[in-house]
Structures are given as C-alpha cells and as structure tokens.
C-alpha cells in the first residue's frame, strides 16, 4: 500500500524485529524486507547495555540529503586529511557522538547470528511455556497470547469480585517490583489491568518462570 500511495514505509521493530531470527515465527515477518526504514533497539532483545537504539534506512543517500549541514569549518575533501569517510553527523541530528556501536558490534561478533538465534528461540519457547502454565492455572487469566516473548496475564483467585481484580493485580506489580526477586511491568488490555512479563534476559530459565508465577500467586494470599 505504501508503494502504491508513495508513502514512506517505516517499521517500529524496537523490541520485535530480531524475532525474525526464530524460524518458528519468521513467517509473521513477511514484508519486513520491503520497509524504507526499520527501528530496532539492541538494548532490548540483544541484551546490549542501555542505551543503544538503532535505525536502518534503505537509502542512505536520502538520510544524508535530509540531515547533512556541514559548516565551512568542518568541510573535508575526499582522500585528503581525514576526509572521504561518511561522517555520521551528516546522517542525523547529532554532531559529536560516542561509540555506542562498539557494544553492539561486540555482541554481534561474540554471539554471532547462531548464538543470537539460539537465545531468541529459547525466549520464545519459554514464553510459550509460560502461556501454557498460566492457561493451566484456574486462578490465572491469559490476557494476550502473541508469538514473541511477551506474555500478558492476571491473577484471578476464586472468591475475589471482578471489580477488585484491577486493584489486586496492581498491588502485585508494586510488590514484585519492590521485592526485587523478579520483575514485571503492567499494561491495560481491553480496559482491564494486566501483568506483563517480558522474557529478554539471556540467562532466564524455566525455573525463573515458576519463581515469577509463585511471586504472582503470593498476591492472592496478601488479598485473601
Ligand atoms: C521500547 C520501544 C520503543 C521505545 O524505544 P526506546 O529505545 O525506549 O526509546 C518504541 N517502540 C516499541 C515497539 C518499543 O518496544
């Protein structure tokens, strides 16, 4: 559609783009290769230390045409002095910049495509397992079941009125975040408060899923 209408096709793949490495979900990414630009955050699923945001732009010349503003005192000539290389300041807002790319390069070089694929496949498998554990628990609701490593759910203990569930689950997030044993965030789905587990750490194991679910279950005791 973007092609037909002459529109720029941008994909926000901040979290999800690298999921394409997992053959089990790769078909869902069909069309990604047609993007004009793709944002991705190596500080999420690639475990690069915060922060390291990234944008890939198909036609680098367009980027340069947009941003390049080289004052006379910074002008260089190709093949003279340190001239000739692409100056990254011509491709974005920033003039002076740190070498953030180094930590990303080290991660790519250290893990390789195979190592990263292995981690991402494992995370997606763990998320599927977490969804199964939640679905099998009569006191939990699975609220969003996607294909990647984020799982949204809530605790719904027997005997708790529906109108108390949001407040109870909010209390669970507050307690888990301050306890520090595991970490959860939250969101709202269809107007209902949801716990949001995001499996992104390279050392996360199945055992950690049980630690998390047990920490959530303790919320029922606190209310009961
Ligand atoms: C994290 C995220 C962002 C924000 O990225 P920052 O690097 O935190 O600014 C935007 N879009 C999606 C889909 C994200 O997951």
GROMACS .gro file of C-alpha atoms and ligand atoms in nm:
model
  239
    1UNK     CA    1   0.000   0.000   0.000
    2UNK     CA    2   0.282   0.240   0.085
    3UNK     CA    3   0.439   0.166  -0.252
    4UNK     CA    4   0.113   0.237  -0.437
    5UNK     CA    5   0.044   0.557  -0.244
    6UNK     CA    6   0.400   0.688  -0.248
    7UNK     CA    7   0.425   0.670   0.131
    8UNK     CA    8   0.728   0.604   0.346
    9UNK     CA    9   0.710   0.254   0.497
   10UNK     CA   10   0.861   0.260   0.846
   11UNK     CA   11   0.856  -0.035   1.085
   12UNK     CA   12   0.889   0.003   1.461
   13UNK     CA   13   1.077  -0.314   1.542
   14UNK     CA   14   1.227  -0.176   1.862
   15UNK     CA   15   1.152  -0.491   2.055
   16UNK     CA   16   1.027  -0.740   1.798
   17UNK     CA   17   1.239  -0.703   1.485
   18UNK     CA   18   1.507  -0.952   1.583
   19UNK     CA   19   1.236  -1.214   1.643
   20UNK     CA   20   1.268  -1.278   1.270
   21UNK     CA   21   1.568  -1.496   1.358
   22UNK     CA   22   1.338  -1.762   1.509
   23UNK     CA   23   1.222  -1.992   1.224
   24UNK     CA   24   0.903  -2.069   1.419
   25UNK     CA   25   0.779  -1.709   1.390
   26UNK     CA   26   0.968  -1.594   1.083
   27UNK     CA   27   0.659  -1.620   0.853
   28UNK     CA   28   0.492  -1.343   1.059
   29UNK     CA   29   0.764  -1.107   0.940
   30UNK     CA   30   0.683  -1.140   0.573
   31UNK     CA   31   0.708  -0.794   0.413
   32UNK     CA   32   0.959  -0.656   0.662
   33UNK     CA   33   1.220  -0.660   0.388
   34UNK     CA   34   1.014  -0.403   0.195
   35UNK     CA   35   1.048  -0.134   0.463
   36UNK     CA   36   1.209   0.200   0.382
   37UNK     CA   37   1.329   0.218   0.740
   38UNK     CA   38   1.334  -0.006   1.044
   39UNK     CA   39   1.387   0.097   1.405
   40UNK     CA   40   1.531  -0.160   1.642
   41UNK     CA   41   1.662  -0.149   1.996
   42UNK     CA   42   1.964  -0.373   2.053
   43UNK     CA   43   1.932  -0.280   2.422
   44UNK     CA   44   1.621  -0.495   2.437
   45UNK     CA   45   1.635  -0.843   2.286
   46UNK     CA   46   2.004  -0.838   2.200
   47UNK     CA   47   2.099  -0.762   2.563
   48UNK     CA   48   2.327  -0.472   2.468
   49UNK     CA   49   2.370  -0.246   2.774
   50UNK     CA   50   2.131   0.051   2.780
   51UNK     CA   51   2.112   0.254   2.573
   52UNK     CA   52   2.164   0.154   2.214
   53UNK     CA   53   1.888   0.247   1.972
   54UNK     CA   54   1.928   0.180   1.603
   55UNK     CA   55   1.763   0.271   1.276
   56UNK     CA   56   1.828   0.106   0.944
   57UNK     CA   57   1.745   0.318   0.639
   58UNK     CA   58   1.738   0.153   0.299
   59UNK     CA   59   1.854   0.455   0.101
   60UNK     CA   60   2.133   0.618   0.299
   61UNK     CA   61   2.157   0.900   0.047
   62UNK     CA   62   1.807   1.019   0.144
   63UNK     CA   63   1.921   1.034   0.505
   64UNK     CA   64   2.223   1.236   0.409
   65UNK     CA   65   2.017   1.468   0.187
   66UNK     CA   66   1.786   1.528   0.483
   67UNK     CA   67   2.036   1.590   0.759
   68UNK     CA   68   2.361   1.699   0.606
   69UNK     CA   69   2.454   2.051   0.707
   70UNK     CA   70   2.829   2.086   0.706
   71UNK     CA   71   2.961   2.428   0.805
   72UNK     CA   72   3.269   2.555   0.626
   73UNK     CA   73   3.494   2.493   0.925
   74UNK     CA   74   3.410   2.118   0.920
   75UNK     CA   75   3.428   2.063   0.547
   76UNK     CA   76   3.664   1.792   0.423
   77UNK     CA   77   3.772   1.676   0.082
   78UNK     CA   78   3.766   1.310  -0.021
   79UNK     CA   79   4.102   1.139   0.027
   80UNK     CA   80   4.259   1.442   0.192
   81UNK     CA   81   4.332   1.458   0.564
   82UNK     CA   82   4.057   1.258   0.734
   83UNK     CA   83   3.811   1.337   0.459
   84UNK     CA   84   3.628   1.085   0.248
   85UNK     CA   85   3.469   0.861   0.508
   86UNK     CA   86   3.099   0.900   0.572
   87UNK     CA   87   3.061   1.142   0.862
   88UNK     CA   88   2.778   1.009   1.075
   89UNK     CA   89   2.691   1.364   1.172
   90UNK     CA   90   2.564   1.403   0.815
   91UNK     CA   91   2.310   1.124   0.867
   92UNK     CA   92   2.128   1.253   1.177
   93UNK     CA   93   2.088   1.539   1.424
   94UNK     CA   94   2.394   1.462   1.629
   95UNK     CA   95   2.734   1.616   1.568
   96UNK     CA   96   2.952   1.483   1.850
   97UNK     CA   97   2.870   1.125   1.941
   98UNK     CA   98   3.005   0.837   2.149
   99UNK     CA   99   3.098   0.496   2.011
  100UNK     CA  100   2.773   0.320   2.102
  101UNK     CA  101   2.813   0.097   1.800
  102UNK     CA  102   3.108  -0.076   1.967
  103UNK     CA  103   2.896  -0.258   2.225
  104UNK     CA  104   2.654  -0.370   1.955
  105UNK     CA  105   2.940  -0.486   1.734
  106UNK     CA  106   3.089  -0.680   2.026
  107UNK     CA  107   2.755  -0.852   2.088
  108UNK     CA  108   2.714  -0.944   1.723
  109UNK     CA  109   3.074  -1.061   1.695
  110UNK     CA  110   3.061  -1.254   2.025
  111UNK     CA  111   2.727  -1.433   1.985
  112UNK     CA  112   2.713  -1.446   1.608
  113UNK     CA  113   2.391  -1.499   1.417
  114UNK     CA  114   2.371  -1.853   1.551
  115UNK     CA  115   2.415  -1.751   1.914
  116UNK     CA  116   2.152  -1.479   1.887
  117UNK     CA  117   1.912  -1.711   1.707
  118UNK     CA  118   1.953  -1.967   1.983
  119UNK     CA  119   1.871  -1.710   2.254
  120UNK     CA  120   1.568  -1.572   2.071
  121UNK     CA  121   1.430  -1.921   2.000
  122UNK     CA  122   1.476  -2.012   2.365
  123UNK     CA  123   1.296  -1.698   2.482
  124UNK     CA  124   1.001  -1.762   2.251
  125UNK     CA  125   0.984  -2.123   2.373
  126UNK     CA  126   0.995  -2.005   2.736
  127UNK     CA  127   0.714  -1.758   2.667
  128UNK     CA  128   0.504  -2.037   2.514
  129UNK     CA  129   0.571  -2.244   2.824
  130UNK     CA  130   0.471  -1.952   3.045
  131UNK     CA  131   0.147  -1.915   2.847
  132UNK     CA  132   0.078  -2.289   2.897
  133UNK     CA  133   0.143  -2.265   3.271
  134UNK     CA  134  -0.092  -1.967   3.300
  135UNK     CA  135  -0.362  -2.134   3.089
  136UNK     CA  136  -0.341  -2.441   3.311
  137UNK     CA  137  -0.386  -2.242   3.631
  138UNK     CA  138  -0.755  -2.197   3.717
  139UNK     CA  139  -0.669  -1.884   3.916
  140UNK     CA  140  -0.499  -1.704   3.628
  141UNK     CA  141  -0.626  -1.549   3.305
  142UNK     CA  142  -0.409  -1.538   2.994
  143UNK     CA  143  -0.489  -1.193   2.851
  144UNK     CA  144  -0.275  -1.176   2.539
  145UNK     CA  145  -0.107  -1.465   2.365
  146UNK     CA  146   0.124  -1.339   2.094
  147UNK     CA  147   0.404  -1.523   1.920
  148UNK     CA  148   0.704  -1.350   2.077
  149UNK     CA  149   0.840  -1.336   2.430
  150UNK     CA  150   0.589  -1.102   2.597
  151UNK     CA  151   0.304  -1.261   2.793
  152UNK     CA  152   0.015  -1.066   2.947
  153UNK     CA  153  -0.199  -1.220   3.217
  154UNK     CA  154  -0.361  -1.156   3.553
  155UNK     CA  155  -0.430  -1.334   3.878
  156UNK     CA  156  -0.798  -1.414   3.935
  157UNK     CA  157  -0.832  -1.603   4.263
  158UNK     CA  158  -1.158  -1.778   4.347
  159UNK     CA  159  -1.391  -1.566   4.551
  160UNK     CA  160  -1.246  -1.228   4.452
  161UNK     CA  161  -1.503  -0.995   4.298
  162UNK     CA  162  -1.436  -0.888   3.940
  163UNK     CA  163  -1.422  -0.521   4.036
  164UNK     CA  164  -1.134  -0.592   4.277
  165UNK     CA  165  -0.912  -0.764   4.021
  166UNK     CA  166  -0.750  -0.449   3.878
  167UNK     CA  167  -0.653  -0.319   4.222
  168UNK     CA  168  -0.528  -0.659   4.334
  169UNK     CA  169  -0.310  -0.709   4.026
  170UNK     CA  170  -0.178  -0.354   4.055
  171UNK     CA  171  -0.075  -0.438   4.411
  172UNK     CA  172   0.106  -0.748   4.283
  173UNK     CA  173   0.314  -0.543   4.037
  174UNK     CA  174   0.404  -0.289   4.305
  175UNK     CA  175   0.516  -0.561   4.543
  176UNK     CA  176   0.711  -0.765   4.287
  177UNK     CA  177   0.890  -0.455   4.159
  178UNK     CA  178   0.998  -0.355   4.506
  179UNK     CA  179   1.090  -0.706   4.625
  180UNK     CA  180   1.347  -0.748   4.350
  181UNK     CA  181   1.326  -1.127   4.314
  182UNK     CA  182   1.187  -1.099   3.963
  183UNK     CA  183   1.050  -0.817   3.752
  184UNK     CA  184   0.716  -0.745   3.589
  185UNK     CA  185   0.559  -0.446   3.425
  186UNK     CA  186   0.192  -0.388   3.354
  187UNK     CA  187  -0.041  -0.270   3.082
  188UNK     CA  188  -0.412  -0.231   3.015
  189UNK     CA  189  -0.584  -0.467   2.769
  190UNK     CA  190  -0.948  -0.414   2.679
  191UNK     CA  191  -0.983  -0.182   2.978
  192UNK     CA  192  -0.850  -0.440   3.222
  193UNK     CA  193  -0.524  -0.418   3.413
  194UNK     CA  194  -0.274  -0.683   3.302
  195UNK     CA  195   0.059  -0.813   3.429
  196UNK     CA  196   0.320  -0.806   3.154
  197UNK     CA  197   0.612  -1.049   3.160
  198UNK     CA  198   0.884  -0.987   2.906
  199UNK     CA  199   1.144  -1.261   2.862
  200UNK     CA  200   1.458  -1.100   2.727
  201UNK     CA  201   1.746  -1.193   2.952
  202UNK     CA  202   1.996  -1.443   2.816
  203UNK     CA  203   2.015  -1.628   3.148
  204UNK     CA  204   1.640  -1.671   3.203
  205UNK     CA  205   1.542  -2.035   3.258
  206UNK     CA  206   1.220  -2.233   3.308
  207UNK     CA  207   1.283  -2.221   3.681
  208UNK     CA  208   1.258  -1.842   3.666
  209UNK     CA  209   0.908  -1.875   3.518
  210UNK     CA  210   0.798  -2.066   3.828
  211UNK     CA  211   0.963  -1.811   4.055
  212UNK     CA  212   0.763  -1.543   3.876
  213UNK     CA  213   0.431  -1.728   3.887
  214UNK     CA  214   0.477  -1.809   4.254
  215UNK     CA  215   0.552  -1.444   4.327
  216UNK     CA  216   0.228  -1.355   4.150
  217UNK     CA  217   0.033  -1.622   4.341
  218UNK     CA  218   0.152  -1.475   4.670
  219UNK     CA  219  -0.058  -1.174   4.570
  220UNK     CA  220  -0.371  -1.382   4.631
  221UNK     CA  221  -0.259  -1.458   4.986
  222UNK     CA  222  -0.199  -1.090   5.051
  223UNK     CA  223  -0.557  -1.014   4.942
  224UNK     CA  224  -0.717  -1.327   5.089
  225LIG     C1  225   1.087   0.015   2.359
  225LIG     C2  226   1.003   0.052   2.244
  225LIG     C3  227   1.004   0.183   2.197
  225LIG     C4  228   1.084   0.291   2.266
  225LIG     O1  229   1.219   0.272   2.245
  225LIG     P1  230   1.328   0.345   2.338
  225LIG     O2  231   1.455   0.296   2.286
  225LIG     O3  232   1.298   0.304   2.479
  225LIG     O4  233   1.309   0.490   2.317
  225LIG     C5  234   0.927   0.213   2.086
  225LIG     N1  235   0.852   0.119   2.025
  225LIG     C6  236   0.848  -0.009   2.068
  225LIG     C7  237   0.764  -0.110   1.994
  225LIG     C8  238   0.923  -0.048   2.179
  225LIG     O5  239   0.921  -0.175   2.220
   0.00000   0.00000   0.00000
